[in-house]
Amino acid sequence: MTAPDRPAPPNWTPTWAFGRAVLLTGLLLVAAVLLGRVDLIVLAVPFALGTAYALRRRPVDLPRVWLSADEDPLVEGGRMAGTVSVGNPGAVHYDVAVLRTRISPWLRVDRVGLAGSAVVGSGRSGAGQATVADRPFVTSVAPDTVVDLELTGTALRWGRHPLGPAGARVAAAQGLLVSRAVIVEPVRSKVYPKTEPFEAVEAMPRAAGLVGAHHSRRPGEGGELAGVRVFAPGDRLRRIDWRVSLRARQLHVAATLSDRDAEVVVLLDVLAEAGRSGGVTGTASVLDTTVRAAAAIAEHYLHRGDRVALLEYGPSARRLRPATGRRQYLTVLEWLLDVKAQSSPHEPYDQVFGPQLLSADALVVVLTPLLEERSAQMLARLARSGRFVVAVDTLPADLPPPKDRGWVEVAYRLWRLDRDTMIAQLREHGVPVVPWAGAGSLDQVLRDVARLATAPRVGGR
């Protein structure tokens, strides 16, 4: 047997004021009959007439609630806007409407404004202001009218931040009837990470595409002079070097290096989180630095016409395929909104870094706090596989030590020493490790990597 369906709750229920009015009227009438006093009936008449007059028009329809957020792209530190609306679809005036909404702590509301807009007819509500959005907001709603509660403030941190859920309850018939709560689902505001200044003027270690802005080691149609050679079939006439040709009595052409694009893989280590995020104006956690640095690096190389891919080193193993252009940059920003720290006892290397995922010619920029030994092992394996790897240390430099006394401070110092030793071992394995410092963070490192890429191989390997 299936359980019987529960009856739906009534849309409107009597309030305590209605119960008190009925009870007081009944008591006065009973007392008047028992005691034979007409004056008690006279006292009961106003309560009975007042209740009957208030209930002459009873509301039928529930209030309607809408929740919306500004659809324009937001960046950390930008202005956000949202609206919570309550409407009266019936013909009975709502004496009191109580609105309440939840707001993400990363959406700081500075101002709450109240405005009205008519749905049917020309009724409008008065204007008002409040200072706190998560407290109940009270207003009245005329028939066929919508009242909008406008929320404006600042987006403090990147991510998908909920605005809502929002709910409303209204009272009508001079407070004798109250509606059940009407709840609307939350909407999410997308706040993109603030792009920190970043520049990398050095050439790529290896440019393998067909066209681009990087000078490759392969001959082709480019702007970088590679030398002079004998004319061959297929060479363009404008490449002929007439001075050398007259001296050698044979046609020679100027050889150039082709300009090619490169593939950049930004790898985000999300196995651990450290530090406390203070938003765009406060301190940055490991995840904040990782996401903002990834956005800056992707914007720089995509602006130069390179292909950019994103990977997560974590249990979810998310991946964004390499592509170019502004569409890829917007896709990168959307992809970064879902980055979160995920600890896992298992090694995610085999699932994330198969040979089919990382190109041998790609520059791999690893954003890692180096809080896990598995992260250091992953970097060493990438370097041994022949990839060009650059590790960017995302651990905050001002990370405060634990405040507990005793052996905690000694353990913190030992952990710092162990981490410095791990970084030194990575550098011995050929993995440069640099802290993220905005513009020019990778210039010196890319210069060294490019020099190693063009150096002759020992033993012909």
mmCIF file of C-alpha atoms in Angstrom, residues 97-382:
data_model
loop_
_atom_site.group_PDB
_atom_site.id
_atom_site.type_symbol
_atom_site.label_atom_id
_atom_site.label_comp_id
_atom_site.label_asym_id
_atom_site.label_seq_id
_atom_site.Cartn_x
_atom_site.Cartn_y
_atom_site.Cartn_z
ATOM 1 C CA ALA A 97 4.741 41.981 3.242
ATOM 2 C CA VAL A 98 7.865 40.628 4.933
ATOM 3 C CA LEU A 99 10.767 39.926 2.562
ATOM 4 C CA ARG A 100 13.939 38.125 3.469
ATOM 5 C CA THR A 101 16.825 36.819 1.399
ATOM 6 C CA ARG A 102 20.140 35.145 1.996
ATOM 7 C CA ILE A 103 23.269 36.590 0.418
ATOM 8 C CA SER A 104 26.713 35.066 -0.001
ATOM 9 C CA PRO A 105 29.292 36.563 2.387
ATOM 10 C CA TRP A 106 31.421 37.381 -0.682
ATOM 11 C CA LEU A 107 28.696 39.719 -1.972
ATOM 12 C CA ARG A 108 28.813 42.733 0.313
ATOM 13 C CA VAL A 109 25.579 44.681 0.045
ATOM 14 C CA ASP A 110 26.081 48.395 0.678
ATOM 15 C CA ARG A 111 22.612 49.685 -0.152
ATOM 16 C CA VAL A 112 19.097 48.316 -0.237
ATOM 17 C CA GLY A 113 16.514 50.363 -2.104
ATOM 18 C CA LEU A 114 12.786 49.792 -2.378
ATOM 19 C CA ALA A 115 10.873 50.702 -5.533
ATOM 20 C CA GLY A 116 7.494 49.771 -6.980
ATOM 21 C CA SER A 117 6.322 48.966 -10.488
ATOM 22 C CA ALA A 118 2.730 48.293 -11.524
ATOM 23 C CA VAL A 119 1.791 45.060 -13.235
ATOM 24 C CA VAL A 120 -1.837 45.966 -13.916
ATOM 25 C CA GLY A 121 -3.053 49.497 -13.503
ATOM 26 C CA SER A 122 -0.895 52.362 -12.273
ATOM 27 C CA GLY A 123 -0.437 51.606 -8.598
ATOM 28 C CA ARG A 124 3.037 52.298 -7.206
ATOM 29 C CA SER A 125 4.518 51.877 -3.781
ATOM 30 C CA GLY A 126 6.491 54.444 -1.883
ATOM 31 C CA ALA A 127 10.275 54.517 -1.782
ATOM 32 C CA GLY A 128 12.369 53.497 1.174
ATOM 33 C CA GLN A 129 15.876 52.400 2.161
ATOM 34 C CA ALA A 130 17.490 49.929 4.506
ATOM 35 C CA THR A 131 21.107 49.112 5.342
ATOM 36 C CA VAL A 132 21.159 45.376 5.972
ATOM 37 C CA ALA A 133 19.848 42.937 3.361
ATOM 38 C CA ASP A 134 19.769 39.730 5.413
ATOM 39 C CA ARG A 135 17.278 41.185 7.885
ATOM 40 C CA PRO A 136 13.531 41.120 7.225
ATOM 41 C CA PHE A 137 12.327 43.975 5.062
ATOM 42 C CA VAL A 138 8.741 45.118 5.533
ATOM 43 C CA THR A 139 6.555 46.925 3.045
ATOM 44 C CA SER A 140 2.962 47.030 1.802
ATOM 45 C CA VAL A 141 1.825 45.911 -1.642
ATOM 46 C CA ALA A 142 -1.153 47.351 -3.460
ATOM 47 C CA PRO A 143 -3.348 45.161 -5.702
ATOM 48 C CA ASP A 144 -1.855 44.260 -9.092
ATOM 49 C CA THR A 145 1.497 45.722 -8.055
ATOM 50 C CA VAL A 146 5.058 44.475 -7.800
ATOM 51 C CA VAL A 147 7.477 45.918 -5.273
ATOM 52 C CA ASP A 148 11.187 45.562 -6.059
ATOM 53 C CA LEU A 149 13.869 45.374 -3.381
ATOM 54 C CA GLU A 150 17.059 46.444 -5.130
ATOM 55 C CA LEU A 151 20.358 45.223 -3.696
ATOM 56 C CA THR A 152 23.618 46.890 -4.713
ATOM 57 C CA GLY A 153 27.090 46.248 -3.399
ATOM 58 C CA THR A 154 30.548 44.880 -4.158
ATOM 59 C CA ALA A 155 31.731 41.452 -5.304
ATOM 60 C CA LEU A 156 34.631 40.613 -3.028
ATOM 61 C CA ARG A 157 35.881 37.269 -4.396
ATOM 62 C CA TRP A 158 35.794 35.159 -7.538
ATOM 63 C CA GLY A 159 33.417 32.224 -7.836
ATOM 64 C CA ARG A 160 29.740 31.438 -8.237
ATOM 65 C CA HIS A 161 28.025 33.174 -5.321
ATOM 66 C CA PRO A 162 24.369 32.519 -4.469
ATOM 67 C CA LEU A 163 21.849 35.309 -4.104
ATOM 68 C CA GLY A 164 18.967 33.734 -2.240
ATOM 69 C CA PRO A 165 16.896 31.770 -1.509
ATOM 70 C CA ALA A 166 14.363 34.504 -0.896
ATOM 71 C CA GLY A 167 11.013 34.244 0.784
ATOM 72 C CA ALA A 168 7.986 36.371 1.565
ATOM 73 C CA ARG A 169 4.950 36.202 3.822
ATOM 74 C CA VAL A 170 2.126 38.710 3.699
ATOM 75 C CA ALA A 171 -0.726 39.689 5.980
ATOM 76 C CA ALA A 172 -4.096 40.941 4.761
ATOM 77 C CA ALA A 173 -7.575 41.719 6.106
ATOM 78 C CA GLN A 174 -6.096 44.163 8.602
ATOM 79 C CA GLY A 175 -3.756 41.528 9.955
ATOM 80 C CA LEU A 176 -6.387 38.830 10.523
ATOM 81 C CA LEU A 177 -5.086 36.503 7.756
ATOM 82 C CA VAL A 178 -1.529 35.546 6.924
ATOM 83 C CA SER A 179 -0.260 33.633 3.892
ATOM 84 C CA ARG A 180 2.073 30.675 3.961
ATOM 85 C CA ALA A 181 5.687 31.400 3.103
ATOM 86 C CA VAL A 182 6.530 31.599 -0.593
ATOM 87 C CA ILE A 183 10.142 30.579 -1.284
ATOM 88 C CA VAL A 184 12.055 31.122 -4.515
ATOM 89 C CA GLU A 185 15.234 29.263 -5.470
ATOM 90 C CA PRO A 186 18.548 31.160 -5.385
ATOM 91 C CA VAL A 187 20.322 32.550 -8.407
ATOM 92 C CA ARG A 188 24.095 32.578 -8.745
ATOM 93 C CA SER A 189 26.236 35.531 -9.695
ATOM 94 C CA LYS A 190 29.386 34.741 -11.638
ATOM 95 C CA VAL A 191 32.367 36.747 -10.414
ATOM 96 C CA TYR A 192 35.473 36.357 -12.555
ATOM 97 C CA PRO A 193 38.939 36.507 -10.964
ATOM 98 C CA LYS A 194 40.782 39.783 -11.144
ATOM 99 C CA THR A 195 43.608 39.446 -13.643
ATOM 100 C CA GLU A 196 46.895 40.401 -12.079
ATOM 101 C CA PRO A 197 49.450 42.179 -14.288
ATOM 102 C CA PHE A 198 51.634 39.633 -16.056
ATOM 103 C CA GLU A 199 54.164 39.882 -18.853
ATOM 104 C CA ALA A 200 56.602 37.372 -20.298
ATOM 105 C CA VAL A 201 58.756 38.813 -23.047
ATOM 106 C CA GLU A 202 61.057 35.829 -23.464
ATOM 107 C CA ALA A 203 60.666 33.372 -26.332
ATOM 108 C CA MET A 204 59.025 30.013 -25.888
ATOM 109 C CA PRO A 205 61.293 26.988 -25.353
ATOM 110 C CA ARG A 206 59.749 25.275 -28.358
ATOM 111 C CA ALA A 207 57.161 26.674 -30.759
ATOM 112 C CA ALA A 208 55.508 23.922 -32.751
ATOM 113 C CA GLY A 209 52.434 25.461 -34.368
ATOM 114 C CA LEU A 210 51.997 26.669 -37.909
ATOM 115 C CA VAL A 211 51.724 30.414 -37.375
ATOM 116 C CA GLY A 212 52.274 32.678 -34.401
ATOM 117 C CA ALA A 213 54.450 35.289 -32.740
ATOM 118 C CA HIS A 214 57.314 33.137 -31.428
ATOM 119 C CA HIS A 215 60.566 32.633 -33.337
ATOM 120 C CA SER A 216 61.135 28.926 -33.911
ATOM 121 C CA ARG A 217 64.303 27.083 -34.898
ATOM 122 C CA ARG A 218 62.745 25.867 -38.119
ATOM 123 C CA PRO A 219 63.320 27.704 -41.418
ATOM 124 C CA GLY A 220 60.322 29.347 -42.977
ATOM 125 C CA GLU A 221 58.593 32.605 -43.763
ATOM 126 C CA GLY A 222 59.281 34.829 -40.807
ATOM 127 C CA GLY A 223 61.022 37.992 -39.739
ATOM 128 C CA GLU A 224 64.048 36.539 -37.955
ATOM 129 C CA LEU A 225 67.168 36.270 -40.196
ATOM 130 C CA ALA A 226 68.768 32.805 -40.077
ATOM 131 C CA GLY A 227 71.530 33.284 -42.680
ATOM 132 C CA VAL A 228 72.167 33.175 -46.432
ATOM 133 C CA ARG A 229 71.940 30.051 -48.573
ATOM 134 C CA VAL A 230 71.960 29.033 -52.230
ATOM 135 C CA PHE A 231 68.794 29.656 -54.207
ATOM 136 C CA ALA A 232 66.557 26.589 -54.482
ATOM 137 C CA PRO A 233 63.356 25.903 -56.413
ATOM 138 C CA GLY A 234 60.394 27.381 -54.571
ATOM 139 C CA ASP A 235 62.254 30.343 -53.072
ATOM 140 C CA ARG A 236 60.665 33.719 -53.563
ATOM 141 C CA LEU A 237 62.453 36.235 -55.770
ATOM 142 C CA ARG A 238 62.135 38.961 -53.169
ATOM 143 C CA ARG A 239 64.349 36.901 -50.874
ATOM 144 C CA ILE A 240 67.340 37.076 -53.257
ATOM 145 C CA ASP A 241 70.397 38.706 -51.696
ATOM 146 C CA TRP A 242 71.930 40.463 -54.716
ATOM 147 C CA ARG A 243 75.188 41.473 -52.986
ATOM 148 C CA VAL A 244 76.059 37.920 -52.034
ATOM 149 C CA SER A 245 74.844 36.629 -55.421
ATOM 150 C CA LEU A 246 77.123 39.038 -57.340
ATOM 151 C CA ARG A 247 80.141 38.130 -55.244
ATOM 152 C CA ALA A 248 79.553 34.374 -55.467
ATOM 153 C CA ARG A 249 78.301 34.533 -59.075
ATOM 154 C CA GLN A 250 75.371 32.323 -57.989
ATOM 155 C CA LEU A 251 71.930 33.214 -56.709
ATOM 156 C CA HIS A 252 71.650 33.305 -52.921
ATOM 157 C CA VAL A 253 68.597 34.017 -50.781
ATOM 158 C CA ALA A 254 68.182 35.286 -47.242
ATOM 159 C CA ALA A 255 66.929 32.463 -45.020
ATOM 160 C CA THR A 256 64.546 33.281 -42.158
ATOM 161 C CA LEU A 257 63.089 31.433 -39.224
ATOM 162 C CA SER A 258 59.373 30.801 -39.162
ATOM 163 C CA ASP A 259 57.131 32.439 -36.588
ATOM 164 C CA ARG A 260 55.018 29.805 -34.878
ATOM 165 C CA ASP A 261 52.582 29.618 -32.042
ATOM 166 C CA ALA A 262 53.133 27.595 -28.877
ATOM 167 C CA GLU A 263 50.987 25.526 -26.554
ATOM 168 C CA VAL A 264 50.864 26.536 -22.911
ATOM 169 C CA VAL A 265 49.437 24.156 -20.329
ATOM 170 C CA VAL A 266 48.524 25.779 -17.019
ATOM 171 C CA LEU A 267 48.395 23.089 -14.365
ATOM 172 C CA LEU A 268 46.573 23.903 -11.112
ATOM 173 C CA ASP A 269 47.506 21.943 -8.006
ATOM 174 C CA VAL A 270 44.287 21.742 -5.966
ATOM 175 C CA LEU A 271 45.266 19.041 -3.482
ATOM 176 C CA ALA A 272 45.626 21.476 -0.585
ATOM 177 C CA GLU A 273 44.534 24.922 0.537
ATOM 178 C CA ALA A 274 46.314 27.240 2.962
ATOM 179 C CA GLY A 275 45.826 30.762 4.215
ATOM 180 C CA ARG A 276 42.639 32.705 4.686
ATOM 181 C CA SER A 277 40.986 34.537 1.837
ATOM 182 C CA GLY A 278 40.185 38.152 2.511
ATOM 183 C CA GLY A 279 38.654 38.937 -0.851
ATOM 184 C CA VAL A 280 40.028 41.241 -3.471
ATOM 185 C CA THR A 281 41.170 43.829 -0.919
ATOM 186 C CA GLY A 282 42.435 41.427 1.764
ATOM 187 C CA THR A 283 44.889 38.593 2.084
ATOM 188 C CA ALA A 284 45.053 35.910 -0.581
ATOM 189 C CA SER A 285 44.871 32.201 0.074
ATOM 190 C CA VAL A 286 46.615 29.555 -2.028
ATOM 191 C CA LEU A 287 43.487 29.069 -4.137
ATOM 192 C CA ASP A 288 43.130 32.825 -4.695
ATOM 193 C CA THR A 289 46.708 33.145 -5.921
ATOM 194 C CA THR A 290 46.355 30.042 -8.099
ATOM 195 C CA VAL A 291 43.167 31.158 -9.832
ATOM 196 C CA ARG A 292 44.267 34.760 -10.365
ATOM 197 C CA ALA A 293 47.665 33.727 -11.660
ATOM 198 C CA ALA A 294 46.100 31.192 -14.033
ATOM 199 C CA ALA A 295 43.776 33.868 -15.419
ATOM 200 C CA ALA A 296 46.678 36.284 -15.927
ATOM 201 C CA ILE A 297 48.906 33.722 -17.654
ATOM 202 C CA ALA A 298 46.089 32.534 -19.910
ATOM 203 C CA GLU A 299 45.161 36.098 -20.869
ATOM 204 C CA HIS A 300 48.779 36.953 -21.736
ATOM 205 C CA TYR A 301 49.445 33.982 -23.993
ATOM 206 C CA LEU A 302 46.005 33.993 -25.610
ATOM 207 C CA HIS A 303 46.509 37.660 -26.461
ATOM 208 C CA ARG A 304 49.711 36.658 -28.273
ATOM 209 C CA GLY A 305 47.888 34.026 -30.295
ATOM 210 C CA ASP A 306 49.101 30.906 -28.450
ATOM 211 C CA ARG A 307 47.073 27.857 -27.555
ATOM 212 C CA VAL A 308 46.264 27.557 -23.857
ATOM 213 C CA ALA A 309 45.016 24.502 -21.989
ATOM 214 C CA LEU A 310 44.145 24.066 -18.308
ATOM 215 C CA LEU A 311 44.480 21.005 -16.099
ATOM 216 C CA GLU A 312 43.694 20.218 -12.487
ATOM 217 C CA TYR A 313 45.997 18.082 -10.400
ATOM 218 C CA GLY A 314 43.414 16.570 -8.097
ATOM 219 C CA PRO A 315 40.778 13.847 -7.777
ATOM 220 C CA SER A 316 38.344 15.466 -10.227
ATOM 221 C CA ALA A 317 40.987 15.683 -12.998
ATOM 222 C CA ARG A 318 39.184 18.445 -14.866
ATOM 223 C CA ARG A 319 40.677 19.489 -18.184
ATOM 224 C CA LEU A 320 40.156 22.300 -20.675
ATOM 225 C CA ARG A 321 41.318 21.519 -24.193
ATOM 226 C CA PRO A 322 43.854 23.848 -25.836
ATOM 227 C CA ALA A 323 42.472 26.584 -28.071
ATOM 228 C CA THR A 324 43.114 30.192 -29.015
ATOM 229 C CA GLY A 325 41.227 33.450 -29.201
ATOM 230 C CA ARG A 326 38.915 35.480 -27.034
ATOM 231 C CA ARG A 327 36.363 32.696 -26.844
ATOM 232 C CA GLN A 328 38.990 30.488 -25.194
ATOM 233 C CA TYR A 329 39.757 33.264 -22.705
ATOM 234 C CA LEU A 330 36.092 33.509 -21.704
ATOM 235 C CA THR A 331 35.976 29.720 -21.446
ATOM 236 C CA VAL A 332 39.041 29.824 -19.204
ATOM 237 C CA LEU A 333 37.338 32.303 -16.872
ATOM 238 C CA GLU A 334 34.235 30.115 -16.692
ATOM 239 C CA TRP A 335 36.383 27.050 -16.036
ATOM 240 C CA LEU A 336 38.245 28.781 -13.205
ATOM 241 C CA LEU A 337 35.001 29.587 -11.376
ATOM 242 C CA ASP A 338 34.631 25.909 -10.443
ATOM 243 C CA VAL A 339 38.147 25.434 -9.058
ATOM 244 C CA LYS A 340 38.149 24.203 -5.466
ATOM 245 C CA ALA A 341 40.593 22.449 -3.183
ATOM 246 C CA GLN A 342 40.074 18.670 -3.055
ATOM 247 C CA SER A 343 42.254 16.472 -0.905
ATOM 248 C CA SER A 344 42.615 12.841 -1.909
ATOM 249 C CA PRO A 345 44.636 9.946 -0.480
ATOM 250 C CA HIS A 346 45.142 8.497 -3.961
ATOM 251 C CA GLU A 347 47.692 9.491 -6.556
ATOM 252 C CA PRO A 348 45.927 11.291 -9.447
ATOM 253 C CA TYR A 349 48.926 11.183 -11.769
ATOM 254 C CA ASP A 350 47.886 8.329 -14.052
ATOM 255 C CA GLN A 351 44.399 9.715 -14.580
ATOM 256 C CA VAL A 352 45.509 13.301 -15.250
ATOM 257 C CA PHE A 353 48.838 13.214 -17.040
ATOM 258 C CA GLY A 354 48.668 10.539 -19.641
ATOM 259 C CA PRO A 355 50.881 10.930 -22.725
ATOM 260 C CA GLN A 356 47.796 11.803 -24.776
ATOM 261 C CA LEU A 357 47.025 14.868 -22.631
ATOM 262 C CA LEU A 358 50.336 16.727 -22.490
ATOM 263 C CA SER A 359 52.060 17.633 -25.723
ATOM 264 C CA ALA A 360 55.815 17.086 -25.815
ATOM 265 C CA ASP A 361 56.281 20.636 -27.174
ATOM 266 C CA ALA A 362 54.064 22.361 -24.616
ATOM 267 C CA LEU A 363 55.276 24.692 -21.901
ATOM 268 C CA VAL A 364 53.785 23.404 -18.636
ATOM 269 C CA VAL A 365 53.300 26.096 -15.978
ATOM 270 C CA VAL A 366 52.458 24.394 -12.684
ATOM 271 C CA LEU A 367 50.779 26.543 -10.036
ATOM 272 C CA THR A 368 51.382 24.703 -6.785
ATOM 273 C CA PRO A 369 51.860 25.543 -3.093
ATOM 274 C CA LEU A 370 54.136 22.478 -2.714
ATOM 275 C CA LEU A 371 52.294 21.373 0.407
ATOM 276 C CA GLU A 372 52.068 17.748 -0.744
ATOM 277 C CA GLU A 373 54.983 15.443 -1.486
ATOM 278 C CA ARG A 374 52.932 14.065 -4.373
ATOM 279 C CA SER A 375 53.093 17.494 -6.022
ATOM 280 C CA ALA A 376 56.895 17.454 -5.966
ATOM 281 C CA GLN A 377 56.946 13.914 -7.352
ATOM 282 C CA MET A 378 54.599 14.951 -10.141
ATOM 283 C CA LEU A 379 56.897 17.838 -11.089
ATOM 284 C CA ALA A 380 59.924 15.545 -11.134
ATOM 285 C CA ARG A 381 58.125 13.027 -13.360
ATOM 286 C CA LEU A 382 57.109 15.741 -15.800
#
